């Protein structure tokens, strides 16, 4: 299977704390993307990092990419209750249109 | 922008009937659409890639005669679950991709369809 892994599988923190999720993938990539899914809904694209980038910021999101280790991390700073959701990384395999999604991290922010 | 509408959001049907799910890109043309299946608390499993005007490409293990995909226009793809059985009960999600800022594989997702087969 090409599916990567994410850890932790579940994370529960207090509002205001930072949340870090990690993702590993198996193949060479063009880019790596992070998506968010609220319970029972579709996914929403959050941020994309290209294979030649090492770090990227968007608002309270910070993504890093280490292609030598085939890993990425997503940091959400100053978490809010509304950030409660599942977060998936997805890598774009070189030469393919499709994305390969990780197993996801279920994040719970406690008020 | 980049809104994808999926309909219906929820369907209950009797075993043996067929169910059609529609996926529409509302404000952009999507040459490629994707169909996923998701089990509770699990990741998305890609079922097939749908290209406008051509046959869908199915992932290994997905029965193409069971899950019929039609992508007749640049804004509409349909998934028909034929002769549905209880084991087909699941959450089905579609997505559409477009070129944005030079990247062609960002996907925009529908809200999903929960299928319950009795």
Coordinates of C-alpha atoms in Angstrom, one line a residue:
Chain A
X1 CA 0.0 0.0 0.0
X2 CA 1.2 3.5 -0.8
X3 CA -0.8 4.9 2.1
X4 CA 1.3 6.9 4.6
X5 CA 1.0 7.0 8.3
X6 CA 0.1 9.8 10.6
X7 CA 0.7 10.2 14.3
X8 CA -0.7 10.6 16.7
X9 CA -3.9 8.9 15.6
X10 CA -5.8 11.0 18.2
X11 CA -4.8 14.1 20.0
X12 CA -6.7 16.0 22.8
X13 CA -5.4 19.3 24.1
X14 CA -6.7 22.4 25.8
X15 CA -7.8 25.5 23.9
X16 CA -4.9 27.9 23.4
X17 CA -2.3 25.1 23.2
X18 CA -0.4 24.2 20.1
X19 CA -1.2 21.0 18.2
X20 CA 1.4 19.1 16.2
X21 CA 0.6 16.3 13.8
X22 CA 3.1 14.2 11.9
X23 CA 2.9 12.4 8.6
X24 CA 5.1 10.0 6.8
X25 CA 4.8 8.9 3.2
X26 CA 6.4 6.3 1.0
X27 CA 6.9 7.6 -2.5
X28 CA 8.6 10.5 -4.3
X29 CA 6.3 13.5 -4.3
X30 CA 5.5 16.6 -6.2
X31 CA 3.9 18.2 -3.2
X32 CA 2.3 17.4 0.1
X33 CA -1.0 18.7 1.2
X34 CA -3.0 18.9 4.4
X35 CA -6.7 18.6 4.6
X36 CA -9.2 19.0 7.4
X37 CA -12.5 17.0 7.8
X38 CA -15.2 17.9 10.2
X39 CA -17.2 14.9 11.4
X40 CA -19.5 13.6 8.6
X41 CA -18.4 16.1 6.1
X42 CA -16.1 16.4 3.1
X43 CA -12.5 17.5 3.3
X44 CA -11.2 21.1 3.1
X45 CA -7.8 21.9 1.6
X46 CA -5.7 23.7 4.2
X47 CA -2.2 24.1 2.8
X48 CA 0.2 22.8 0.2
X49 CA 4.0 22.5 0.4
X50 CA 6.0 21.7 -2.7
X51 CA 8.8 19.2 -2.7
X52 CA 11.4 21.9 -3.0
X53 CA 10.1 23.8 0.1
X54 CA 11.0 23.1 3.7
X55 CA 8.5 25.2 5.6
X56 CA 5.4 27.1 4.9
X57 CA 3.0 29.3 6.9
X58 CA -0.6 30.2 6.5
X59 CA -2.3 32.0 9.4
X60 CA -2.1 29.8 12.4
X61 CA -0.8 26.9 10.4
X62 CA 2.8 25.9 9.9
X63 CA 3.9 23.0 7.7
X64 CA 7.3 21.5 7.4
X65 CA 8.6 19.0 4.9
X66 CA 11.6 16.8 5.1
X67 CA 12.0 14.9 1.8
X68 CA 15.0 13.0 3.1
X69 CA 12.9 11.4 5.8
X70 CA 9.7 11.4 3.7
X71 CA 7.9 13.2 6.5
X72 CA 5.9 16.3 7.1
X73 CA 4.4 18.0 10.2
X74 CA 1.4 20.3 10.7
X75 CA 1.4 22.7 13.6
X76 CA -1.7 24.6 14.6
X77 CA -0.9 27.4 17.0
X78 CA -3.2 28.9 19.6
X79 CA -5.8 26.2 19.0
X80 CA -9.5 26.9 19.2
X81 CA -12.5 24.7 19.9
X82 CA -13.5 25.1 16.3
X83 CA -10.2 23.4 15.2
X84 CA -11.7 20.1 16.4
X85 CA -11.6 17.9 13.4
X86 CA -9.7 15.1 11.6
X87 CA -6.6 16.2 9.8
X88 CA -5.2 14.3 6.8
X89 CA -2.0 14.6 4.9
X90 CA -2.0 13.7 1.3
X91 CA 0.9 13.3 -1.0
X92 CA 0.8 13.9 -4.7
X93 CA 2.7 11.1 -6.3
X94 CA 5.0 12.1 -9.1
X95 CA 3.4 11.6 -12.5
X96 CA 0.0 10.8 -11.1
X97 CA -3.2 12.9 -10.7
X98 CA -4.4 11.2 -7.6
X99 CA -3.5 11.9 -4.0
X100 CA -2.6 9.3 -1.4
X101 CA -4.1 10.1 2.0
X102 CA -2.6 9.3 5.3
X103 CA -4.6 7.6 8.1
X104 CA -5.5 10.9 9.7
X105 CA -5.2 12.5 13.2
X106 CA -8.4 13.1 15.2
X107 CA -7.8 16.4 17.0
X108 CA -10.0 17.4 19.9
X109 CA -9.7 20.9 21.4
X110 CA -11.2 21.1 24.9
X111 CA -12.6 24.5 25.9
Chain B
X1 CA -14.5 29.7 -5.4
X2 CA -13.9 26.0 -6.1
X3 CA -17.2 24.7 -4.8
X4 CA -18.2 21.1 -5.2
X5 CA -21.8 20.0 -4.6
X6 CA -22.6 16.4 -3.9
X7 CA -26.2 15.1 -3.8
X8 CA -27.9 13.5 -2.1
X9 CA -26.2 13.9 1.3
X10 CA -28.0 10.9 2.8
X11 CA -29.8 8.0 1.2
X12 CA -31.5 4.9 2.6
X13 CA -32.4 2.2 0.2
X14 CA -33.5 -1.4 0.1
X15 CA -31.1 -4.2 -0.7
X16 CA -31.0 -4.8 -4.5
X17 CA -31.8 -1.3 -5.6
X18 CA -29.4 1.1 -7.4
X19 CA -28.4 4.4 -6.0
X20 CA -27.0 7.3 -8.0
X21 CA -24.8 10.0 -6.4
X22 CA -24.1 13.2 -8.2
X23 CA -21.0 15.4 -7.9
X24 CA -20.9 18.9 -9.5
X25 CA -18.3 21.5 -9.7
X26 CA -20.3 24.7 -9.4
X27 CA -17.8 27.4 -10.3
X28 CA -15.0 25.8 -12.2
X29 CA -14.5 23.1 -14.8
X30 CA -13.1 19.9 -13.5
X31 CA -11.4 17.7 -16.0
X32 CA -10.8 15.1 -13.3
X33 CA -13.0 14.0 -10.5
X34 CA -12.4 11.4 -7.8
X35 CA -14.6 9.1 -5.9
X36 CA -13.7 7.9 -2.4
X37 CA -15.2 5.6 0.2
X38 CA -14.7 6.2 3.9
X39 CA -15.4 3.9 6.8
X40 CA -16.0 5.3 10.3
X41 CA -12.9 6.7 11.8
X42 CA -10.8 5.7 8.9
X43 CA -9.1 7.4 6.0
X44 CA -10.4 7.9 2.5
X45 CA -10.1 5.0 0.1
X46 CA -9.8 6.0 -3.5
X47 CA -12.3 4.1 -5.6
X48 CA -11.8 5.6 -9.0
X49 CA -10.5 8.5 -11.0
X50 CA -12.9 10.0 -13.5
X51 CA -11.9 12.0 -16.5
X52 CA -14.4 13.9 -18.6
X53 CA -15.2 12.1 -21.8
X54 CA -13.3 8.9 -21.0
X55 CA -13.7 5.8 -19.0
X56 CA -13.0 5.9 -15.3
X57 CA -9.8 4.4 -13.9
X58 CA -10.7 2.1 -11.0
X59 CA -8.4 1.2 -8.2
X60 CA -7.4 -2.4 -7.6
X61 CA -10.2 -4.3 -5.9
X62 CA -13.0 -2.0 -6.8
X63 CA -15.7 -3.6 -9.0
X64 CA -16.3 -1.4 -12.0
X65 CA -19.6 -3.2 -12.7
X66 CA -20.7 -2.6 -9.2
X67 CA -19.7 1.1 -9.0
X68 CA -20.6 2.7 -12.3
X69 CA -19.0 6.1 -12.9
X70 CA -20.0 8.5 -15.6
X71 CA -18.3 11.9 -16.3
X72 CA -20.3 13.3 -19.1
X73 CA -19.4 16.9 -18.7
X74 CA -16.7 19.1 -17.2
X75 CA -18.9 19.9 -14.2
X76 CA -20.7 16.6 -13.5
X77 CA -19.7 13.1 -12.5
X78 CA -22.0 10.5 -11.2
X79 CA -21.5 7.3 -9.2
X80 CA -24.1 4.6 -9.4
X81 CA -24.0 1.8 -6.8
X82 CA -25.8 -1.0 -8.6
X83 CA -27.7 -3.7 -6.8
X84 CA -26.7 -2.3 -3.4
X85 CA -26.3 -4.6 -0.5
X86 CA -25.8 -3.8 3.2
X87 CA -22.0 -4.2 2.9
X88 CA -22.1 -1.2 0.5
X89 CA -23.3 1.0 3.3
X90 CA -20.7 3.7 3.7
X91 CA -19.8 7.3 3.4
X92 CA -19.0 8.2 -0.3
X93 CA -17.1 11.4 -1.1
X94 CA -16.3 13.0 -4.4
X95 CA -13.7 15.6 -5.2
X96 CA -12.7 17.6 -8.2
X97 CA -9.3 18.9 -9.1
X98 CA -8.3 22.0 -11.1
X99 CA -5.1 23.8 -11.9
X100 CA -4.5 26.6 -9.3
X101 CA -1.2 28.6 -9.0
X102 CA 0.5 26.1 -11.3
X103 CA -0.6 23.1 -9.1
X104 CA -2.9 20.7 -10.7
X105 CA -3.8 18.3 -8.0
X106 CA -5.4 20.3 -5.2
X107 CA -8.8 18.6 -4.7
X108 CA -12.0 20.2 -3.7
X109 CA -14.4 18.0 -2.0
X110 CA -18.2 17.5 -1.9
X111 CA -19.9 17.2 1.5
X112 CA -20.3 13.4 1.1
X113 CA -23.2 11.0 0.8
X114 CA -24.1 8.6 3.6
X115 CA -25.5 5.4 2.1
X116 CA -27.5 3.0 4.2
X117 CA -28.6 -0.2 2.6
X118 CA -31.3 -2.1 4.5

